[in-house]
Amino acid sequence: MKKTISMLLACIMLVSVMAMAGCQVAPAPQAGAEGTQAAQPGGEAAQDTDTVVATVGESKITLADFQKLFDQYAYYYSMFGMDVYSDPSMLSEFRTMVKNALLEKEIVKYQAGIQKLETLSEEQLKQIEESAEGTITQMREQFATMAEEAKASDATIDVETYINDMIADEAEYATGKAMTVDEYKQWLKDEASVTHLRDNLMDVVCKDAEVTQEDLNAWYEENLAADKEMYENDPAAYKEAEETYACSGSEEGYLPPTYVPAGYSRVMDMLIKPRTDVNEANPDYGEKVQKLNALQSEYGVLSFEDAVSAAPTNKGRMQEIITEYKAIKAETDKMEEEAGKEAKAIIEEAYGKLQEGTSFESLLIRYTENDAVTGCETLMMDGLLINPDVANSTWSNACIEQFKKLKTGEYSPVFLDDDGYHILYYVGDETAGERPLADIQDAVRASLLEDEKYATWQTVLNEWMQDESVTVNDAVINTVGA
């Protein structure tokens, strides 16, 4: 199950990631976001953006710094359908969140200096350099295509200048300041350095954090009851939770389910996707599919009418529907076969190797194009969850029907569905019922320990915010967004 994480923290992390990645965002600025003054209620410009709203040691946080982050966070909140201006109490909490985010960054630097932790390790410095360089390289690659396209339309455009200008635009969105590429790279390194300083401080502050067996038992008792109720009422939710944990793990806030509903098994799915889009290759394919669906619906209605009628009259039309359906289906089958002939050749090659004795696992790694496993080694090796009795299954009907024919250790023939050509391998069945704490306690302990460290860090951070080295001008802060 997913640990509860506040929307506020999620938004903070999102902004941080977007800024570090240099992703372009153009928040709609609120009053005071531009120019030299921040607007007051009634539209009166009263506060200079150079006004200091907080200090930590010798470091200063200006109204401009606050306004920029405020606008960024407000923009991301709006992406989740939340309006920070809609309620006075929410606006107040939002200002506090922005203030604390800015203070934490400066407090980390200040306290790292006080505690002689300001020197990063060679490994950390290497990671910082590689990360910043990687971000700039990624951006250059992203904008290179755009630059070439622009040059094709205007021969006077210099590709390198175009790329640098695009990166500079991204930098200004991320930082609120005009920067060259080199300056932006340094900004990325500075931001990453603060993250490492924070990690170093947390290691010291949280060195005594621990999770006891009593903590584990309490967690298990609470979550077992919730999981059992959830997955018995909605078995499909188990597949999502278990596979998400398998791919993301506790380091991303996910934990394994404590209860397994009945009926689940695991299969390996070798999928080869068509190399040609059948709709693009056949402009009338979609229309024919719609006609097939309409014929099916009509046949169902007529069949029901005859079933409940004392004098059935639809037999003739139903026979016409069957004849028409078969003719159109033959056409769409031919279109699909033509579009998928390259994929079919590939999977038949794999099938031949299976029959020669090559292991399914090794062929799966080499051939499969199933997105659910190509980026997840655990699911690649353990198999995907399948339950033929779950109504809202993510598996196609064709996959379900082929699975039903298999026994453990067997693989299916090649078959086709809307995703492409498949071969399924029946790995085995999941043991239904309560999952013992002993089987998952390492992951749970690691997750709870992170929670304990976070709580400890927040306690200490709040104490540091009350330190005499920190000053805050709430009177000015409270004008933002008003």
GROMACS .gro file of C-alpha atoms in nm:
model
  482
    1MET     CA    1   0.000   0.000   0.000
    2LYS     CA    2   0.106   0.358  -0.057
    3LYS     CA    3   0.204   0.559   0.245
    4THR     CA    4   0.004   0.876   0.298
    5ILE     CA    5   0.196   1.179   0.175
    6SER     CA    6   0.053   1.526   0.199
    7MET     CA    7  -0.028   1.712  -0.119
    8LEU     CA    8   0.182   1.999   0.006
    9LEU     CA    9   0.496   1.791   0.026
   10ALA     CA   10   0.420   1.633  -0.310
   11CYS     CA   11   0.400   1.973  -0.471
   12ILE     CA   12   0.727   2.082  -0.309
   13MET     CA   13   0.901   1.778  -0.449
   14LEU     CA   14   0.747   1.834  -0.790
   15VAL     CA   15   0.870   2.190  -0.809
   16SER     CA   16   1.217   2.083  -0.697
   17VAL     CA   17   1.239   1.809  -0.956
   18MET     CA   18   1.110   2.035  -1.234
   19ALA     CA   19   1.360   2.303  -1.145
   20MET     CA   20   1.650   2.060  -1.132
   21ALA     CA   21   1.552   1.906  -1.465
   22GLY     CA   22   1.521   2.245  -1.629
   23CYS     CA   23   1.168   2.167  -1.745
   24GLN     CA   24   0.992   2.466  -1.894
   25VAL     CA   25   0.707   2.601  -1.690
   26ALA     CA   26   0.536   2.931  -1.734
   27PRO     CA   27   0.332   2.997  -1.422
   28ALA     CA   28   0.068   3.260  -1.465
   29PRO     CA   29   0.213   3.533  -1.241
   30GLN     CA   30   0.004   3.680  -0.966
   31ALA     CA   31   0.025   4.037  -0.859
   32GLY     CA   32   0.378   4.125  -0.764
   33ALA     CA   33   0.547   3.853  -0.967
   34GLU     CA   34   0.700   4.102  -1.209
   35GLY     CA   35   0.859   4.441  -1.176
   36THR     CA   36   1.013   4.599  -0.874
   37GLN     CA   37   0.713   4.612  -0.643
   38ALA     CA   38   0.471   4.357  -0.498
   39ALA     CA   39   0.104   4.447  -0.515
   40GLN     CA   40  -0.106   4.500  -0.206
   41PRO     CA   41  -0.481   4.453  -0.167
   42GLY     CA   42  -0.667   4.696  -0.384
   43GLY     CA   43  -0.385   4.700  -0.639
   44GLU     CA   44  -0.158   4.940  -0.451
   45ALA     CA   45   0.210   4.874  -0.509
   46ALA     CA   46   0.371   4.920  -0.170
   47GLN     CA   47   0.655   4.676  -0.109
   48ASP     CA   48   0.985   4.686  -0.297
   49THR     CA   49   1.083   4.337  -0.407
   50ASP     CA   50   1.430   4.391  -0.260
   51THR     CA   51   1.268   4.407   0.084
   52VAL     CA   52   1.418   4.140   0.310
   53VAL     CA   53   1.151   3.902   0.439
   54ALA     CA   54   1.384   3.667   0.628
   55THR     CA   55   1.747   3.619   0.726
   56VAL     CA   56   1.948   3.315   0.830
   57GLY     CA   57   2.285   3.422   0.962
   58GLU     CA   58   2.424   3.650   0.693
   59SER     CA   59   2.197   3.513   0.418
   60LYS     CA   60   1.896   3.716   0.311
   61ILE     CA   61   1.566   3.609   0.156
   62THR     CA   62   1.401   3.893  -0.036
   63LEU     CA   63   1.039   3.952  -0.124
   64ALA     CA   64   1.133   3.874  -0.485
   65ASP     CA   65   1.263   3.531  -0.377
   66PHE     CA   66   0.944   3.466  -0.186
   67GLN     CA   67   0.717   3.588  -0.465
   68LYS     CA   68   0.889   3.371  -0.726
   69LEU     CA   69   0.854   3.050  -0.528
   70PHE     CA   70   0.503   3.145  -0.421
   71ASP     CA   71   0.397   3.180  -0.786
   72GLN     CA   72   0.564   2.853  -0.885
   73TYR     CA   73   0.396   2.658  -0.609
   74ALA     CA   74   0.060   2.822  -0.679
   75TYR     CA   75   0.093   2.721  -1.043
   76TYR     CA   76   0.159   2.358  -0.956
   77TYR     CA   77  -0.129   2.356  -0.711
   78SER     CA   78  -0.354   2.474  -0.992
   79MET     CA   79  -0.242   2.174  -1.197
   80PHE     CA   80  -0.403   1.959  -0.925
   81GLY     CA   81  -0.720   2.167  -0.936
   82MET     CA   82  -0.637   2.356  -0.616
   83ASP     CA   83  -0.675   2.732  -0.581
   84VAL     CA   84  -0.457   2.870  -0.301
   85TYR     CA   85  -0.643   3.201  -0.313
   86SER     CA   86  -0.988   3.048  -0.260
   87ASP     CA   87  -0.976   3.039   0.118
   88PRO     CA   88  -0.795   3.270   0.366
   89SER     CA   89  -0.683   2.981   0.588
   90MET     CA   90  -0.546   2.789   0.291
   91LEU     CA   91  -0.363   3.097   0.167
   92SER     CA   92  -0.209   3.143   0.511
   93GLU     CA   93  -0.093   2.782   0.523
   94PHE     CA   94   0.040   2.814   0.171
   95ARG     CA   95   0.249   3.119   0.261
   96THR     CA   96   0.389   2.928   0.559
   97MET     CA   97   0.484   2.637   0.335
   98VAL     CA   98   0.668   2.866   0.093
   99LYS     CA   99   0.840   3.046   0.381
  100ASN     CA  100   0.954   2.720   0.539
  101ALA     CA  101   1.085   2.588   0.208
  102LEU     CA  102   1.300   2.897   0.162
  103LEU     CA  103   1.414   2.896   0.525
  104GLU     CA  104   1.506   2.528   0.521
  105LYS     CA  105   1.747   2.578   0.231
  106GLU     CA  106   1.929   2.860   0.408
  107ILE     CA  107   1.919   2.689   0.748
  108VAL     CA  108   2.078   2.378   0.599
  109LYS     CA  109   2.369   2.581   0.469
  110TYR     CA  110   2.401   2.774   0.794
  111GLN     CA  111   2.385   2.470   1.024
  112ALA     CA  112   2.620   2.271   0.802
  113GLY     CA  113   2.875   2.547   0.855
  114ILE     CA  114   2.814   2.561   1.229
  115GLN     CA  115   2.856   2.184   1.260
  116LYS     CA  116   3.159   2.169   1.027
  117LEU     CA  117   2.973   1.962   0.768
  118GLU     CA  118   2.998   2.209   0.482
  119THR     CA  119   3.268   2.010   0.299
  120LEU     CA  120   3.119   1.751   0.065
  121SER     CA  121   3.289   1.424  -0.016
  122GLU     CA  122   3.465   1.359  -0.345
  123GLU     CA  123   3.188   1.114  -0.437
  124GLN     CA  124   2.919   1.372  -0.368
  125LEU     CA  125   3.103   1.637  -0.570
  126LYS     CA  126   3.135   1.389  -0.856
  127GLN     CA  127   2.764   1.312  -0.845
  128ILE     CA  128   2.681   1.683  -0.846
  129GLU     CA  129   2.902   1.751  -1.147
  130GLU     CA  130   2.769   1.452  -1.342
  131SER     CA  131   2.408   1.541  -1.263
  132ALA     CA  132   2.444   1.904  -1.374
  133GLU     CA  133   2.634   1.807  -1.686
  134GLY     CA  134   2.376   1.542  -1.765
  135THR     CA  135   2.091   1.791  -1.731
  136ILE     CA  136   2.256   2.039  -1.967
  137THR     CA  137   2.338   1.763  -2.216
  138GLN     CA  138   1.981   1.639  -2.208
  139MET     CA  139   1.852   1.988  -2.271
  140ARG     CA  140   2.094   2.039  -2.560
  141GLU     CA  141   1.976   1.717  -2.719
  142GLN     CA  142   1.614   1.815  -2.665
  143PHE     CA  143   1.657   2.156  -2.826
  144ALA     CA  144   1.891   2.045  -3.106
  145THR     CA  145   1.603   1.908  -3.313
  146MET     CA  146   1.404   2.227  -3.261
  147ALA     CA  147   1.705   2.433  -3.361
  148GLU     CA  148   1.758   2.235  -3.682
  149GLU     CA  149   1.391   2.270  -3.770
  150ALA     CA  150   1.408   2.644  -3.707
  151LYS     CA  151   1.719   2.673  -3.925
  152ALA     CA  152   1.544   2.485  -4.204
  153SER     CA  153   1.287   2.766  -4.210
  154ASP     CA  154   1.537   3.047  -4.155
  155ALA     CA  155   1.894   2.994  -4.276
  156THR     CA  156   2.017   3.291  -4.072
  157ILE     CA  157   1.958   3.108  -3.745
  158ASP     CA  158   2.270   2.987  -3.567
  159VAL     CA  159   2.195   2.645  -3.416
  160GLU     CA  160   2.426   2.681  -3.117
  161THR     CA  161   2.294   3.026  -3.031
  162TYR     CA  162   1.938   2.898  -3.064
  163ILE     CA  163   2.006   2.609  -2.824
  164ASN     CA  164   2.177   2.835  -2.571
  165ASP     CA  165   1.889   3.081  -2.584
  166MET     CA  166   1.638   2.801  -2.523
  167ILE     CA  167   1.837   2.677  -2.224
  168ALA     CA  168   1.857   3.033  -2.093
  169ASP     CA  169   1.478   3.059  -2.117
  170GLU     CA  170   1.444   2.736  -1.923
  171ALA     CA  171   1.689   2.864  -1.664
  172GLU     CA  172   1.488   3.180  -1.612
  173TYR     CA  173   1.168   2.980  -1.564
  174ALA     CA  174   1.341   2.755  -1.311
  175THR     CA  175   1.530   3.022  -1.118
  176GLY     CA  176   1.348   3.348  -1.182
  177LYS     CA  177   1.672   3.506  -1.303
  178ALA     CA  178   1.831   3.562  -1.642
  179MET     CA  179   2.128   3.326  -1.676
  180THR     CA  180   2.380   3.199  -1.929
  181VAL     CA  181   2.416   2.825  -1.979
  182ASP     CA  182   2.726   2.816  -1.760
  183GLU     CA  183   2.553   3.015  -1.487
  184TYR     CA  184   2.255   2.781  -1.498
  185LYS     CA  185   2.482   2.478  -1.471
  186GLN     CA  186   2.641   2.635  -1.163
  187TRP     CA  187   2.295   2.701  -1.019
  188LEU     CA  188   2.208   2.334  -1.068
  189LYS     CA  189   2.527   2.236  -0.887
  190ASP     CA  190   2.455   2.477  -0.602
  191GLU     CA  191   2.104   2.335  -0.560
  192ALA     CA  192   2.238   1.980  -0.561
  193SER     CA  193   2.502   2.078  -0.307
  194VAL     CA  194   2.231   2.192  -0.066
  195THR     CA  195   2.058   1.857  -0.107
  196HIS     CA  196   2.380   1.676  -0.015
  197LEU     CA  197   2.439   1.908   0.280
  198ARG     CA  198   2.088   1.830   0.398
  199ASP     CA  199   2.161   1.457   0.371
  200ASN     CA  200   2.479   1.499   0.571
  201LEU     CA  201   2.298   1.694   0.841
  202MET     CA  202   2.018   1.439   0.853
  203ASP     CA  203   2.271   1.160   0.904
  204VAL     CA  204   2.396   1.338   1.214
  205VAL     CA  205   2.058   1.454   1.345
  206CYS     CA  206   1.888   1.118   1.288
  207LYS     CA  207   2.170   0.884   1.388
  208ASP     CA  208   1.971   0.750   1.685
  209ALA     CA  209   1.644   0.695   1.496
  210GLU     CA  210   1.520   0.336   1.519
  211VAL     CA  211   1.220   0.112   1.454
  212THR     CA  212   1.129  -0.138   1.723
  213GLN     CA  213   0.952  -0.471   1.686
  214GLU     CA  214   0.655  -0.311   1.856
  215ASP     CA  215   0.647  -0.048   1.582
  216LEU     CA  216   0.648  -0.321   1.318
  217ASN     CA  217   0.372  -0.518   1.491
  218ALA     CA  218   0.153  -0.209   1.525
  219TRP     CA  219   0.201  -0.121   1.159
  220TYR     CA  220   0.121  -0.476   1.051
  221GLU     CA  221  -0.195  -0.502   1.258
  222GLU     CA  222  -0.330  -0.174   1.128
  223ASN     CA  223  -0.247  -0.237   0.762
  224LEU     CA  224  -0.354  -0.602   0.757
  225ALA     CA  225  -0.708  -0.509   0.856
  226ALA     CA  226  -0.724  -0.233   0.595
  227ASP     CA  227  -0.569  -0.444   0.318
  228LYS     CA  228  -0.795  -0.741   0.382
  229GLU     CA  229  -1.106  -0.528   0.356
  230MET     CA  230  -0.984  -0.345   0.048
  231TYR     CA  231  -0.862  -0.641  -0.157
  232GLU     CA  232  -1.154  -0.867  -0.078
  233ASN     CA  233  -1.389  -0.594  -0.199
  234ASP     CA  234  -1.169  -0.490  -0.491
  235PRO     CA  235  -0.927  -0.768  -0.595
  236ALA     CA  236  -0.804  -0.565  -0.892
  237ALA     CA  237  -0.653  -0.313  -0.647
  238TYR     CA  238  -0.417  -0.586  -0.525
  239LYS     CA  239  -0.258  -0.627  -0.867
  240GLU     CA  240  -0.197  -0.254  -0.892
  241ALA     CA  241  -0.054  -0.229  -0.540
  242GLU     CA  242   0.170  -0.536  -0.564
  243GLU     CA  243   0.310  -0.454  -0.906
  244THR     CA  244   0.365  -0.089  -0.816
  245TYR     CA  245   0.561  -0.195  -0.510
  246ALA     CA  246   0.760  -0.445  -0.717
  247CYS     CA  247   0.872  -0.171  -0.954
  248SER     CA  248   0.896   0.130  -0.722
  249GLY     CA  249   0.973  -0.017  -0.382
  250SER     CA  250   0.971   0.135  -0.037
  251GLU     CA  251   1.227   0.398  -0.136
  252GLU     CA  252   0.949   0.573  -0.329
  253GLY     CA  253   0.695   0.539  -0.049
  254TYR     CA  254   0.535   0.209  -0.151
  255LEU     CA  255   0.500  -0.098   0.069
  256PRO     CA  256   0.392  -0.454  -0.013
  257PRO     CA  257   0.030  -0.554   0.051
  258THR     CA  258  -0.020  -0.756   0.368
  259TYR     CA  259  -0.307  -0.957   0.223
  260VAL     CA  260  -0.341  -1.154  -0.102
  261PRO     CA  261  -0.693  -1.212  -0.240
  262ALA     CA  262  -0.779  -1.551  -0.386
  263GLY     CA  263  -0.742  -1.636  -0.753
  264TYR     CA  264  -0.416  -1.468  -0.851
  265SER     CA  265  -0.142  -1.631  -1.055
  266ARG     CA  266   0.170  -1.507  -1.231
  267VAL     CA  267   0.247  -1.519  -1.602
  268MET     CA  268   0.534  -1.403  -1.816
  269ASP     CA  269   0.413  -1.218  -2.123
  270MET     CA  270   0.624  -1.209  -2.436
  271LEU     CA  271   0.467  -0.933  -2.643
  272ILE     CA  272   0.576  -0.808  -2.984
  273LYS     CA  273   0.401  -0.493  -3.097
  274PRO     CA  274   0.304  -0.427  -3.460
  275ARG     CA  275   0.560  -0.225  -3.651
  276THR     CA  276   0.287  -0.064  -3.861
  277ASP     CA  277  -0.016   0.120  -3.723
  278VAL     CA  278  -0.317  -0.052  -3.876
  279ASN     CA  279  -0.520   0.271  -3.865
  280GLU     CA  280  -0.254   0.468  -4.051
  281ALA     CA  281  -0.209   0.195  -4.309
  282ASN     CA  282  -0.586   0.155  -4.358
  283PRO     CA  283  -0.787   0.478  -4.328
  284ASP     CA  284  -1.115   0.283  -4.322
  285TYR     CA  285  -1.007   0.036  -4.054
  286GLY     CA  286  -1.162   0.233  -3.767
  287GLU     CA  287  -1.491   0.268  -3.954
  288LYS     CA  288  -1.504  -0.106  -4.014
  289VAL     CA  289  -1.436  -0.182  -3.647
  290GLN     CA  290  -1.717   0.054  -3.549
  291LYS     CA  291  -1.945  -0.129  -3.792
  292LEU     CA  292  -1.850  -0.464  -3.634
  293ASN     CA  293  -1.935  -0.329  -3.289
  294ALA     CA  294  -2.267  -0.195  -3.416
  295LEU     CA  295  -2.355  -0.530  -3.573
  296GLN     CA  296  -2.273  -0.709  -3.249
  297SER     CA  297  -2.498  -0.473  -3.054
  298GLU     CA  298  -2.782  -0.508  -3.301
  299TYR     CA  299  -2.754  -0.887  -3.298
  300GLY     CA  300  -2.773  -0.887  -2.918
  301VAL     CA  301  -3.087  -0.674  -2.917
  302LEU     CA  302  -3.259  -0.888  -3.180
  303SER     CA  303  -3.159  -1.210  -3.009
  304PHE     CA  304  -3.305  -1.089  -2.681
  305GLU     CA  305  -3.626  -0.978  -2.851
  306ASP     CA  306  -3.673  -1.322  -3.004
  307ALA     CA  307  -3.589  -1.494  -2.677
  308VAL     CA  308  -3.870  -1.320  -2.491
  309SER     CA  309  -4.120  -1.311  -2.780
  310ALA     CA  310  -4.396  -1.566  -2.827
  311ALA     CA  311  -4.352  -1.529  -3.203
  312PRO     CA  312  -3.986  -1.454  -3.295
  313THR     CA  313  -3.946  -1.248  -3.613
  314ASN     CA  314  -3.576  -1.152  -3.625
  315LYS     CA  315  -3.417  -1.472  -3.753
  316GLY     CA  316  -3.373  -1.340  -4.107
  317ARG     CA  317  -3.206  -1.018  -4.004
  318MET     CA  318  -2.985  -1.199  -3.755
  319GLN     CA  319  -2.857  -1.425  -4.032
  320GLU     CA  320  -2.785  -1.118  -4.247
  321ILE     CA  321  -2.589  -0.968  -3.955
  322ILE     CA  322  -2.379  -1.284  -3.922
  323THR     CA  323  -2.300  -1.287  -4.293
  324GLU     CA  324  -2.212  -0.917  -4.297
  325TYR     CA  325  -2.008  -0.945  -3.978
  326LYS     CA  326  -1.799  -1.234  -4.112
  327ALA     CA  327  -1.724  -1.046  -4.433
  328ILE     CA  328  -1.612  -0.727  -4.255
  329LYS     CA  329  -1.420  -0.925  -3.992
  330ALA     CA  330  -1.226  -1.102  -4.266
  331GLU     CA  331  -1.129  -0.761  -4.404
  332THR     CA  332  -1.012  -0.624  -4.067
  333ASP     CA  333  -0.828  -0.948  -3.989
  334LYS     CA  334  -0.639  -0.914  -4.315
  335MET     CA  335  -0.554  -0.552  -4.235
  336GLU     CA  336  -0.429  -0.649  -3.888
  337GLU     CA  337  -0.229  -0.939  -4.025
  338GLU     CA  338  -0.062  -0.718  -4.284
  339ALA     CA  339   0.018  -0.450  -4.025
  340GLY     CA  340   0.155  -0.709  -3.785
  341LYS     CA  341   0.346  -0.933  -4.024
  342GLU     CA  342   0.688  -0.809  -3.907
  343ALA     CA  343   0.589  -0.854  -3.542
  344LYS     CA  344   0.451  -1.199  -3.619
  345ALA     CA  345   0.777  -1.302  -3.783
  346ILE     CA  346   0.971  -1.192  -3.476
  347ILE     CA  347   0.752  -1.376  -3.226
  348GLU     CA  348   0.746  -1.689  -3.442
  349GLU     CA  349   1.124  -1.679  -3.431
  350ALA     CA  350   1.107  -1.667  -3.051
  351TYR     CA  351   0.849  -1.947  -3.047
  352GLY     CA  352   1.080  -2.162  -3.253
  353LYS     CA  353   1.360  -2.111  -3.000
  354LEU     CA  354   1.120  -2.211  -2.721
  355GLN     CA  355   1.045  -2.535  -2.898
  356GLU     CA  356   1.418  -2.594  -2.936
  357GLY     CA  357   1.453  -2.577  -2.557
  358THR     CA  358   1.564  -2.219  -2.490
  359SER     CA  359   1.428  -2.096  -2.156
  360PHE     CA  360   1.129  -1.866  -2.161
  361GLU     CA  361   1.303  -1.626  -1.919
  362SER     CA  362   1.601  -1.568  -2.145
  363LEU     CA  363   1.381  -1.516  -2.451
  364LEU     CA  364   1.154  -1.283  -2.256
  365ILE     CA  365   1.447  -1.059  -2.169
  366ARG     CA  366   1.555  -1.053  -2.532
  367TYR     CA  367   1.222  -1.016  -2.709
  368THR     CA  368   0.936  -0.878  -2.501
  369GLU     CA  369   0.804  -0.530  -2.563
  370ASN     CA  370   0.554  -0.532  -2.278
  371ASP     CA  371   0.602  -0.191  -2.115
  372ALA     CA  372   0.490  -0.326  -1.779
  373VAL     CA  373   0.805  -0.538  -1.748
  374THR     CA  374   1.070  -0.383  -1.973
  375GLY     CA  375   1.141  -0.120  -1.709
  376CYS     CA  376   1.096  -0.346  -1.408
  377GLU     CA  377   1.339  -0.632  -1.350
  378THR     CA  378   1.132  -0.778  -1.065
  379LEU     CA  379   0.821  -0.822  -1.279
  380MET     CA  380   1.033  -0.943  -1.569
  381MET     CA  381   1.163  -1.230  -1.355
  382ASP     CA  382   0.862  -1.299  -1.130
  383GLY     CA  383   0.587  -1.249  -1.385
  384LEU     CA  384   0.279  -1.031  -1.399
  385LEU     CA  385  -0.029  -1.093  -1.187
  386ILE     CA  386  -0.338  -1.234  -1.355
  387ASN     CA  387  -0.678  -1.331  -1.218
  388PRO     CA  388  -0.937  -1.454  -1.472
  389ASP     CA  389  -1.220  -1.382  -1.228
  390VAL     CA  390  -1.146  -1.011  -1.184
  391ALA     CA  391  -1.398  -0.818  -1.391
  392ASN     CA  392  -1.188  -0.503  -1.447
  393SER     CA  393  -0.873  -0.689  -1.542
  394THR     CA  394  -0.602  -0.507  -1.736
  395TRP     CA  395  -0.556  -0.822  -1.945
  396SER     CA  396  -0.732  -0.859  -2.279
  397ASN     CA  397  -0.997  -1.128  -2.326
  398ALA     CA  398  -0.759  -1.309  -2.559
  399CYS     CA  399  -0.491  -1.324  -2.287
  400ILE     CA  400  -0.741  -1.445  -2.028
  401GLU     CA  401  -0.868  -1.721  -2.256
  402GLN     CA  402  -0.518  -1.840  -2.342
  403PHE     CA  403  -0.417  -1.839  -1.976
  404LYS     CA  404  -0.715  -2.054  -1.882
  405LYS     CA  405  -0.587  -2.327  -2.115
  406LEU     CA  406  -0.245  -2.344  -1.949
  407LYS     CA  407  -0.103  -2.544  -1.660
  408THR     CA  408   0.187  -2.433  -1.445
  409GLY     CA  409   0.511  -2.446  -1.645
  410GLU     CA  410   0.340  -2.439  -1.985
  411TYR     CA  411   0.351  -2.170  -2.252
  412SER     CA  412   0.079  -2.074  -2.496
  413PRO     CA  413   0.084  -2.073  -2.875
  414VAL     CA  414   0.133  -1.741  -3.050
  415PHE     CA  415  -0.186  -1.535  -3.041
  416LEU     CA  416  -0.296  -1.184  -3.132
  417ASP     CA  417  -0.486  -0.914  -2.946
  418ASP     CA  418  -0.508  -0.535  -2.980
  419ASP     CA  419  -0.161  -0.490  -2.827
  420GLY     CA  420   0.019  -0.727  -3.062
  421TYR     CA  421   0.139  -1.086  -3.071
  422HIS     CA  422   0.180  -1.274  -2.742
  423ILE     CA  423   0.319  -1.590  -2.591
  424LEU     CA  424   0.223  -1.647  -2.225
  425TYR     CA  425   0.410  -1.862  -1.975
  426TYR     CA  426   0.231  -1.981  -1.661
  427VAL     CA  427   0.476  -1.923  -1.375
  428GLY     CA  428   0.261  -2.032  -1.081
  429ASP     CA  429  -0.011  -1.935  -0.834
  430GLU     CA  430  -0.003  -1.676  -0.557
  431THR     CA  431  -0.066  -1.800  -0.203
  432ALA     CA  432  -0.389  -1.637  -0.092
  433GLY     CA  433  -0.447  -1.497   0.256
  434GLU     CA  434  -0.244  -1.304   0.509
  435ARG     CA  435   0.116  -1.234   0.415
  436PRO     CA  436   0.334  -1.295   0.723
  437LEU     CA  437   0.509  -0.992   0.866
  438ALA     CA  438   0.837  -1.184   0.856
  439ASP     CA  439   0.814  -1.194   0.474
  440ILE     CA  440   0.794  -0.816   0.437
  441GLN     CA  441   0.939  -0.670   0.755
  442ASP     CA  442   1.270  -0.563   0.601
  443ALA     CA  443   1.089  -0.337   0.356
  444VAL     CA  444   0.851  -0.215   0.625
  445ARG     CA  445   1.135  -0.146   0.869
  446ALA     CA  446   1.322   0.055   0.607
  447SER     CA  447   1.011   0.259   0.529
  448LEU     CA  448   0.922   0.323   0.892
  449LEU     CA  449   1.281   0.421   0.963
  450GLU     CA  450   1.261   0.685   0.689
  451ASP     CA  451   0.939   0.810   0.849
  452GLU     CA  452   1.110   0.828   1.187
  453LYS     CA  453   1.407   1.012   1.039
  454TYR     CA  454   1.179   1.258   0.865
  455ALA     CA  455   0.988   1.326   1.187
  456THR     CA  456   1.314   1.375   1.377
  457TRP     CA  457   1.445   1.606   1.107
  458GLN     CA  458   1.129   1.816   1.112
  459THR     CA  459   1.149   1.850   1.491
  460VAL     CA  460   1.509   1.969   1.478
  461LEU     CA  461   1.441   2.191   1.179
  462ASN     CA  462   1.157   2.359   1.362
  463GLU     CA  463   1.391   2.420   1.656
  464TRP     CA  464   1.648   2.574   1.422
  465MET     CA  465   1.380   2.800   1.277
  466GLN     CA  466   1.331   2.943   1.625
  467ASP     CA  467   1.705   3.003   1.667
  468GLU     CA  468   1.823   3.361   1.712
  469SER     CA  469   2.014   3.326   1.382
  470VAL     CA  470   1.678   3.329   1.201
  471THR     CA  471   1.459   3.636   1.157
  472VAL     CA  472   1.129   3.653   0.968
  473ASN     CA  473   0.922   3.952   0.860
  474ASP     CA  474   0.575   3.796   0.851
  475ALA     CA  475   0.412   4.135   0.805
  476VAL     CA  476   0.558   4.162   0.457
  477ILE     CA  477   0.515   3.793   0.376
  478ASN     CA  478   0.147   3.815   0.456
  479THR     CA  479   0.095   4.076   0.186
  480VAL     CA  480   0.180   3.826  -0.089
  481GLY     CA  481  -0.128   3.690  -0.259
  482ALA     CA  482  -0.359   3.918  -0.062
   0.00000   0.00000   0.00000
